[in-house]
């Protein structure tokens, strides 16, 4: 297809900007893909949804184990241990409220608040008795749960249980003030601060720790963004010295070379009856790198007698019509979705996001549209919290997998909305499954000329991971250069944080969208289409070109709506989308 601006979607030239990084990505994905037996779910908690991972055998033989993570991180670090322990018992790895994918507390939390949230999860899952394992901050939460509910906890394992000197406590308060001040400061324009953070984290890992593992864990530390200091505030305000002597459960102290070696030795002196294991070869990251050895140490302590009471996890679906999140089974793994509204006379609306992002930015629009229909926004495979595919994906792959998730929800007909990469997934889905898709809303239409296609490859191509973490600074700087003056500082930072969540998959979506021949497919789509675009959008020229290819559609252009109109002009856009879908 040719017009005055050159050959459209000339794929023979398109591959030059996308390096063949499949071999390198395969090695990196080892640390980003959950083991097959580890499943994810949500439960209702005191401050919203609590996200947790779990693994379980068909017939549990041992007491359920709850694994609590350090700050600032998530339950992801426990996945390898869960996979081993889950062969004989139910294992749960929740995200502390405000970290990972758990909703943040309403107020600045204490360890007691975190413990209450975890107790609510355990009770909500109808677990009669559990063993607790806590790492650093998680150890303090575990100790407090055992103190609050002694009959609930059978045995207790604390991986790093520091007892601090007065000088150390004063230093912690100084550190906390610095972190709180840093959290309130504007985002830096230069990405060098990320290299510094990466280096500080890397320094605590074993010398031979693979860079992809450090990169994965670094991404987890960024999840809380400006709330990260909340976990430190809670941890620094809680004293093992006051609590440990009061505990009545059998106790195992795991002392590792992770920055708390001497401090955990002091804790052992407070509990003469505790079992203590010193592992100098274990540093930060050992829970992932030495998962089998950690699991063996846990089993040696926990498995001295058969379980008296066992149970299995049966995840509950969120109730109510308010915005919530869930996991849906699909081809290849679990798809993470946001959902709002209740079923009615209108078909559900499924929203596909741009890449390399997640569906998080759809939340305000979803709430606006949910008055008359159900609205869903899945994370594309590889992005957000959806599973990481084991190979690089194309638009056809994304459409096929997401259609299997829609089928799992039980819908026979849906409307779809796509944004940037999401528009191509929406059109491909309509082409693959005309029986499933009724109407389509597109924000932009990337019908590129050969020159535009090549230019986008240069702007969005792969940034290779570097041993010193400077690839994070390069990514931050790229987003600043691309979006300064077009998006707010918080929006630019948010796009960086969402991109980092994709790990090795971050450029699969832009690559797939760049190489997808939308100009060849669009004229053959029979469903009604509403194509919208802001005059300030970076894809305005390709979109105007695409508008001329619509077979059964309407094009509407918005002046003065900026480069993120689905986020910044929600009421106006929602009104037009609702009118189109409701007629």
XYZ file of C-alpha atoms in Angstrom:
583
model
C 0.000 0.000 0.000
C 1.559 3.305 -1.090
C 0.704 6.938 -0.531
C 2.498 10.270 -0.716
C 4.469 9.567 2.459
C 6.141 6.357 1.295
C 5.599 2.644 1.602
C 3.434 1.794 4.575
C 4.628 -0.951 6.945
C 7.547 -2.089 4.781
C 8.625 -4.933 7.065
C 11.739 -5.686 4.999
C 13.248 -2.526 6.463
C 11.627 -2.825 9.871
C 13.764 -5.546 11.425
C 16.957 -3.474 11.302
C 16.072 -1.539 14.458
C 15.208 -4.582 16.586
C 18.206 -6.761 17.513
C 17.785 -10.506 17.703
C 18.096 -10.763 21.488
C 16.214 -14.025 21.969
C 19.152 -16.005 23.394
C 19.982 -13.349 25.968
C 16.348 -12.944 26.925
C 15.920 -16.661 27.521
C 18.573 -16.543 30.242
C 17.050 -13.446 31.829
C 13.532 -14.872 31.820
C 14.660 -17.624 34.190
C 14.436 -15.117 37.024
C 11.267 -13.378 35.882
C 9.009 -16.354 35.139
C 7.332 -17.990 38.121
C 7.768 -21.758 38.550
C 4.899 -23.715 37.045
C 3.441 -24.685 40.422
C 3.235 -21.130 41.780
C -0.144 -19.432 41.308
C -1.258 -15.873 42.069
C -4.481 -14.517 43.538
C -6.068 -11.660 45.493
C -7.992 -11.599 48.758
C -9.880 -8.819 50.504
C -7.982 -7.174 53.356
C -8.457 -4.346 55.863
C -7.157 -1.696 53.416
C -8.166 -3.197 50.092
C -6.885 -6.173 48.176
C -3.979 -8.302 49.386
C -2.017 -10.012 46.642
C -0.496 -13.400 47.351
C 1.262 -16.263 45.629
C 0.586 -19.841 46.589
C 1.613 -23.391 45.802
C -0.044 -26.583 46.986
C -0.108 -30.332 46.346
C -3.259 -32.325 45.636
C -3.212 -33.724 49.173
C -1.289 -31.573 51.709
C 0.661 -33.566 54.278
C 2.179 -30.764 56.328
C 1.105 -27.579 58.055
C 0.585 -24.546 55.811
C 3.577 -22.200 55.623
C 3.267 -18.414 55.205
C 6.376 -16.663 53.824
C 6.765 -12.932 54.577
C 9.181 -10.751 52.599
C 11.622 -7.971 53.450
C 11.281 -4.225 52.721
C 11.027 -2.901 50.047
C 10.248 -6.015 48.040
C 7.429 -8.491 47.431
C 6.593 -12.169 47.753
C 8.260 -12.802 44.392
C 11.605 -13.534 46.066
C 10.072 -16.644 47.685
C 8.877 -18.298 44.447
C 11.700 -20.866 44.242
C 11.272 -21.844 47.900
C 7.497 -22.058 47.413
C 7.930 -24.432 44.511
C 9.904 -26.849 46.723
C 7.810 -26.586 49.872
C 4.587 -26.783 47.866
C 5.213 -30.447 47.052
C 4.024 -31.488 50.515
C 2.068 -28.540 51.925
C 0.211 -25.352 51.109
C 2.626 -22.418 50.876
C 1.571 -18.771 50.723
C 3.730 -15.736 49.879
C 1.712 -12.525 50.379
C 2.760 -8.993 49.509
C 2.827 -6.684 52.522
C 0.196 -3.897 52.146
C 1.695 -1.091 50.081
C 4.304 -3.360 48.462
C 4.168 -5.652 45.463
C 0.564 -5.727 44.298
C -1.172 -5.321 47.639
C -3.144 -2.106 48.119
C -1.493 0.468 50.316
C -2.726 1.094 53.876
C -4.894 4.148 54.470
C -2.496 5.508 57.103
C 1.204 5.187 57.892
C 1.408 1.584 59.150
C 3.208 -0.074 62.036
C 4.404 -3.671 62.246
C 1.254 -4.328 64.272
C -0.851 -3.060 61.347
C 1.000 -5.257 58.866
C 0.538 -8.233 61.200
C -3.194 -7.562 61.456
C -3.478 -7.504 57.651
C -1.666 -10.835 57.361
C -3.866 -12.352 60.077
C -6.914 -11.188 58.114
C -5.541 -12.981 55.042
C -4.879 -16.203 56.970
C -8.332 -16.123 58.554
C -9.965 -15.259 55.236
C -8.372 -18.325 53.654
C -9.747 -20.475 56.526
C -6.337 -21.708 57.606
C -6.650 -23.185 61.115
C -2.931 -23.181 61.953
C 0.209 -22.071 60.138
C 3.974 -22.013 60.309
C 5.463 -18.562 59.734
C 8.718 -17.660 57.977
C 9.783 -14.015 57.855
C 12.729 -12.301 56.140
C 14.056 -9.059 57.722
C 10.937 -6.805 57.963
C 8.907 -9.959 57.350
C 10.556 -11.466 60.429
C 9.187 -8.648 62.556
C 5.720 -9.112 61.060
C 5.947 -12.853 61.724
C 7.013 -12.289 65.338
C 4.115 -9.895 65.901
C 1.600 -12.342 64.410
C 2.924 -15.028 66.768
C 2.565 -12.598 69.665
C -0.970 -11.487 68.743
C -2.298 -14.958 67.859
C -0.153 -17.585 69.609
C -2.627 -20.418 68.906
C -2.622 -19.645 65.181
C 1.151 -20.087 64.826
C 2.659 -23.545 65.275
C 6.321 -22.755 64.519
C 8.256 -19.627 63.708
C 11.314 -19.053 61.483
C 13.011 -15.653 61.453
C 15.495 -15.092 58.606
C 17.383 -12.127 60.025
C 16.063 -11.006 63.424
C 18.226 -8.025 64.309
C 18.676 -6.689 67.814
C 20.250 -3.245 67.485
C 22.465 -1.126 69.692
C 21.372 2.392 70.630
C 23.866 3.822 68.161
C 22.412 1.698 65.374
C 18.875 2.789 66.253
C 19.928 6.437 66.074
C 21.507 5.802 62.674
C 18.281 4.176 61.499
C 16.250 7.235 62.501
C 18.623 9.426 60.528
C 18.306 7.105 57.533
C 14.518 7.168 57.864
C 14.439 10.960 57.838
C 16.543 10.946 54.673
C 14.274 8.424 52.945
C 11.163 10.376 53.914
C 12.685 13.610 52.599
C 13.752 11.882 49.383
C 10.214 10.542 48.897
C 8.771 14.047 49.014
C 11.265 15.576 46.574
C 10.517 16.104 42.850
C 11.629 13.363 40.498
C 15.192 14.023 39.252
C 15.592 14.908 35.599
C 18.801 12.890 35.363
C 18.668 9.107 35.753
C 21.945 8.835 37.631
C 20.095 8.354 40.918
C 18.897 4.961 39.637
C 22.451 3.794 38.939
C 23.323 4.751 42.521
C 20.365 2.800 43.899
C 21.201 -0.211 41.751
C 24.817 -0.182 42.911
C 23.738 0.054 46.555
C 21.540 -3.019 46.113
C 24.126 -4.936 44.089
C 26.743 -4.445 46.802
C 24.767 -6.689 49.168
C 24.530 -9.630 46.752
C 26.892 -12.540 46.333
C 29.722 -11.710 43.960
C 28.511 -14.352 41.506
C 24.843 -13.365 41.711
C 23.521 -13.109 38.120
C 22.777 -9.571 36.988
C 19.249 -10.559 35.806
C 18.391 -11.611 39.365
C 19.645 -8.308 40.770
C 17.701 -6.504 38.032
C 14.521 -8.376 38.923
C 14.901 -7.634 42.613
C 15.743 -4.007 41.841
C 12.461 -3.740 39.947
C 10.661 -5.126 43.000
C 12.248 -2.488 45.252
C 10.862 0.225 42.960
C 7.272 -0.986 43.188
C 6.374 1.089 46.253
C 7.935 4.215 44.689
C 7.339 7.065 47.167
C 5.873 4.704 49.810
C 9.021 2.595 50.245
C 9.975 4.385 53.464
C 6.705 3.227 55.096
C 8.138 -0.253 55.524
C 11.335 1.115 57.057
C 9.295 3.315 59.400
C 7.422 0.267 60.651
C 10.516 -1.933 60.919
C 12.671 0.661 62.686
C 9.925 1.234 65.243
C 9.701 -2.419 66.263
C 12.079 -4.095 68.703
C 12.903 -7.796 68.552
C 14.566 -7.374 71.944
C 11.169 -6.589 73.484
C 9.202 -9.286 71.654
C 11.361 -12.400 71.254
C 11.475 -13.322 74.966
C 7.660 -13.290 75.035
C 7.169 -15.828 72.216
C 6.098 -19.355 73.109
C 6.380 -21.102 69.714
C 9.373 -23.231 68.672
C 11.771 -20.775 67.021
C 14.433 -21.086 64.321
C 16.786 -18.158 63.746
C 18.496 -18.126 60.347
C 21.582 -15.933 60.438
C 23.027 -15.032 57.030
C 25.755 -12.740 55.743
C 23.134 -10.221 54.595
C 23.953 -7.187 56.707
C 22.313 -8.522 59.893
C 24.864 -11.176 60.904
C 25.951 -9.793 64.273
C 22.523 -8.340 65.029
C 20.834 -11.733 64.614
C 23.477 -13.335 66.831
C 22.363 -10.937 69.582
C 18.784 -12.127 69.113
C 19.859 -15.727 69.681
C 21.129 -14.764 73.122
C 17.633 -13.574 74.099
C 15.964 -16.918 73.324
C 18.119 -19.713 74.790
C 15.765 -22.422 73.528
C 15.827 -21.256 69.918
C 17.491 -23.278 67.200
C 20.091 -21.206 65.354
C 21.602 -21.801 61.908
C 24.505 -19.614 60.799
C 25.131 -19.576 57.033
C 27.958 -17.202 56.212
C 27.810 -18.143 52.512
C 24.234 -16.842 52.219
C 24.042 -13.180 51.235
C 21.194 -11.051 49.932
C 19.552 -12.982 47.118
C 20.217 -16.381 48.728
C 16.476 -17.008 49.057
C 16.366 -17.067 45.249
C 19.859 -18.356 44.465
C 19.853 -21.047 47.171
C 16.135 -21.862 47.113
C 16.662 -25.611 47.505
C 19.047 -25.172 50.426
C 16.759 -22.645 52.131
C 13.783 -24.968 51.646
C 15.775 -27.887 53.099
C 16.680 -25.846 56.195
C 13.023 -24.959 56.666
C 11.844 -28.543 56.225
C 14.419 -29.842 58.711
C 12.910 -27.556 61.336
C 9.231 -27.708 60.405
C 8.744 -31.383 59.534
C 9.271 -33.076 62.869
C 5.662 -34.293 63.099
C 2.700 -34.902 60.766
C 0.215 -32.076 60.422
C -2.852 -32.305 62.616
C -4.917 -29.990 60.441
C -4.430 -29.329 56.740
C -6.402 -27.342 54.185
C -6.204 -26.228 50.563
C -6.418 -22.758 49.092
C -9.564 -21.949 47.144
C -9.151 -18.338 45.920
C -12.313 -16.249 46.119
C -13.358 -13.870 43.378
C -13.629 -10.234 44.510
C -17.164 -9.179 45.380
C -18.862 -5.895 44.519
C -18.748 -3.580 41.514
C -15.889 -1.312 42.545
C -12.576 -1.363 40.742
C -10.631 -4.484 41.655
C -7.968 -6.805 40.282
C -7.984 -10.516 39.524
C -6.068 -13.246 37.725
C -7.635 -15.164 34.839
C -6.301 -18.420 33.350
C -5.233 -18.134 29.719
C -3.123 -19.867 27.127
C 0.397 -19.896 28.546
C -0.304 -18.672 32.070
C -2.255 -16.261 34.231
C -3.459 -12.923 32.882
C -3.705 -10.075 35.378
C -6.771 -7.882 34.933
C -8.465 -4.858 36.362
C -12.246 -5.000 36.467
C -15.103 -2.667 37.350
C -18.880 -2.502 37.040
C -21.601 -5.113 36.862
C -23.121 -7.060 34.018
C -26.050 -5.512 32.201
C -27.661 -5.242 28.793
C -24.488 -3.962 27.125
C -21.569 -6.246 26.240
C -18.494 -5.991 28.474
C -15.749 -3.626 27.344
C -12.174 -4.976 27.282
C -9.382 -2.363 27.194
C -5.932 -3.124 25.760
C -3.074 -0.865 26.886
C -0.100 0.677 25.119
C 3.367 -0.809 25.594
C 5.684 -0.971 27.354
C 3.133 -0.262 30.114
C 0.349 -2.036 32.015
C -3.379 -1.492 32.340
C -2.951 0.639 35.495
C -3.518 3.934 33.692
C -6.959 2.772 32.558
C -8.367 2.834 36.094
C -9.983 6.331 35.987
C -11.491 5.640 32.555
C -12.775 2.257 33.708
C -14.518 3.796 36.696
C -16.127 6.387 34.432
C -17.399 3.782 31.947
C -18.512 1.163 34.469
C -21.925 2.646 35.191
C -23.713 0.674 32.469
C -21.399 -2.224 31.714
C -18.572 -4.371 33.007
C -15.143 -3.067 32.056
C -11.959 -5.150 32.028
C -8.359 -4.130 31.369
C -5.878 -7.019 31.067
C -2.135 -6.654 31.273
C -0.662 -7.840 27.974
C 1.467 -10.996 28.441
C 4.923 -9.926 29.610
C 3.651 -6.629 31.053
C 2.290 -5.557 34.408
C 1.573 -8.697 36.402
C 0.575 -11.029 33.573
C 2.784 -14.049 32.960
C 6.029 -13.684 31.034
C 5.908 -15.684 27.759
C 8.813 -18.025 27.109
C 9.480 -16.482 23.694
C 9.254 -13.101 22.005
C 5.667 -12.351 21.001
C 3.936 -10.839 17.996
C 0.619 -8.958 17.904
C -1.075 -12.157 16.721
C 0.233 -13.941 19.848
C -1.040 -11.221 22.165
C -4.478 -11.272 20.527
C -4.768 -15.050 20.690
C -3.718 -15.269 24.338
C -5.980 -12.425 25.429
C -8.902 -13.942 23.577
C -8.393 -17.122 25.602
C -8.599 -15.007 28.786
C -11.858 -13.449 27.559
C -13.175 -16.953 26.905
C -12.192 -17.937 30.450
C -14.396 -15.104 31.725
C -17.299 -16.726 29.905
C -18.155 -13.893 27.493
C -19.489 -14.649 24.025
C -19.448 -11.029 22.796
C -17.364 -8.036 23.868
C -16.548 -4.522 22.785
C -12.851 -3.647 22.738
C -10.831 -0.490 23.245
C -7.189 -0.214 22.236
C -4.543 2.418 22.904
C -1.420 2.562 20.686
C -0.103 -1.050 20.788
C -3.506 -1.971 22.179
C -5.214 -0.747 18.994
C -3.299 -3.303 16.956
C -4.158 -6.058 19.427
C -7.821 -4.992 19.225
C -7.835 -5.047 15.429
C -5.998 -8.374 15.277
C -8.461 -9.856 17.788
C -11.368 -8.627 15.669
C -9.733 -10.214 12.631
C -9.047 -13.520 14.406
C -12.383 -13.661 16.252
C -15.100 -11.692 14.405
C -17.640 -13.725 16.386
C -16.284 -12.333 19.662
C -15.813 -8.618 18.917
C -18.854 -6.389 18.380
C -17.457 -2.822 18.261
C -13.977 -1.297 18.436
C -12.619 1.944 19.874
C -9.101 2.874 18.759
C -6.944 5.613 20.272
C -4.482 6.194 17.389
C -3.862 4.013 14.361
C -0.198 3.248 13.740
C -0.209 2.974 9.964
C 3.431 3.895 9.442
C 5.378 5.007 6.463
C 8.703 3.239 6.070
C 10.482 6.328 7.408
C 8.218 6.538 10.482
C 8.611 2.856 11.183
C 12.380 3.085 11.141
C 12.379 6.268 13.253
C 10.327 4.584 15.975
C 12.736 1.672 16.048
C 15.564 4.066 16.833
C 13.585 5.796 19.597
C 12.244 2.696 21.342
C 14.790 -0.053 20.696
C 16.313 -2.374 23.262
C 18.586 -0.940 25.971
C 21.026 -3.696 26.862
C 21.413 -4.473 30.609
C 24.730 -3.236 32.003
C 26.707 -4.666 34.961
C 26.696 -1.285 36.706
C 22.940 -0.726 36.323
C 23.413 2.256 34.004
C 20.742 0.842 31.682
C 18.169 2.101 34.205
C 19.576 5.614 33.980
C 19.515 5.357 30.174
C 15.866 4.292 30.212
C 14.928 7.105 32.606
C 16.751 9.626 30.426
C 15.024 8.275 27.319
C 11.608 8.872 28.855
C 12.609 12.351 29.982
C 13.793 13.245 26.477
C 10.725 11.792 24.775
C 8.096 13.269 27.100
C 9.405 16.415 28.764
C 6.851 19.171 28.174
C 4.249 16.625 27.031
C 3.621 14.734 30.280
C 3.863 15.601 33.962
C 6.913 14.522 35.968
C 4.799 11.903 37.749
C 3.494 10.535 34.443
C 7.006 10.241 33.024
C 8.225 8.489 36.171
C 5.182 6.208 36.082
C 6.014 5.122 32.545
C 9.546 4.267 33.578
C 8.343 2.203 36.555
C 5.822 0.323 34.410
C 8.435 -0.398 31.760
C 10.825 -1.821 34.354
C 8.060 -4.218 35.451
C 8.290 -5.912 32.063
C 11.925 -6.907 32.613
C 13.316 -8.783 29.582
C 9.965 -8.451 27.774
C 9.874 -4.640 27.844
C 10.518 -4.079 24.130
C 8.533 -7.020 22.789
C 5.332 -4.969 22.607
C 6.807 -1.923 20.834
C 8.615 -4.252 18.441
C 5.457 -6.249 17.716
C 3.397 -3.094 17.185
C 6.062 -1.526 14.988
C 6.171 -4.546 12.689
C 2.417 -5.199 12.560
C 0.922 -4.368 9.169
C -2.138 -2.465 10.359
C -2.589 -0.856 6.969
C -3.189 -4.278 5.378
C -5.675 -5.485 8.032
C -7.736 -2.383 8.829
C -9.713 -2.180 5.544
C -10.966 -5.751 6.046
C -12.474 -5.156 9.506
C -16.264 -5.143 9.271
C -17.071 -4.190 12.866
C -17.995 -0.595 13.633
C -14.935 1.422 14.657
C -14.571 4.717 16.497
C -11.053 6.031 15.895
C -9.972 8.892 18.133
C -6.716 10.818 18.445
C -5.364 13.973 20.029
C -3.802 16.483 17.657
C -0.767 16.483 19.980
C -0.321 12.700 19.969
C 2.984 11.454 18.585
C 1.045 9.177 16.209
C -1.226 11.830 14.725
C 0.184 11.485 11.181
C -0.111 7.660 11.053
C -3.573 7.951 12.597
C -4.834 10.368 9.976
C -3.506 7.945 7.391
C -5.295 5.068 9.098
C -8.568 7.007 9.229
C -8.706 6.838 5.441
C -8.583 3.042 5.583
C -11.625 2.503 7.806
C -14.221 0.251 6.238
C -16.977 0.915 8.770
C -15.784 3.664 11.029
C -15.785 7.228 12.297
C -12.754 9.351 13.033
C -12.714 12.071 15.695
C -9.756 14.341 16.403
C -9.348 16.338 19.615
C -7.584 19.698 19.863
C -5.756 20.650 23.051
C -6.015 17.197 24.677
C -2.267 16.621 24.900
C -0.301 13.414 24.536
C -2.140 11.345 27.181
C -5.799 12.144 26.683
C -7.082 8.799 27.996
C -5.539 9.820 31.326
C -5.939 13.606 31.319
C -9.403 14.019 29.738
C -11.306 11.067 31.113
C -14.841 12.578 31.379
C -14.853 13.913 27.813
C -13.397 10.760 26.235
C -15.614 8.481 28.326
C -18.684 10.373 27.181
C -17.842 9.850 23.510
C -16.904 6.187 24.013
C -20.088 5.520 25.945
C -22.218 7.178 23.262
C -20.608 5.032 20.557
C -20.896 1.751 22.434
C -24.400 2.374 23.758
C -26.228 3.307 20.602
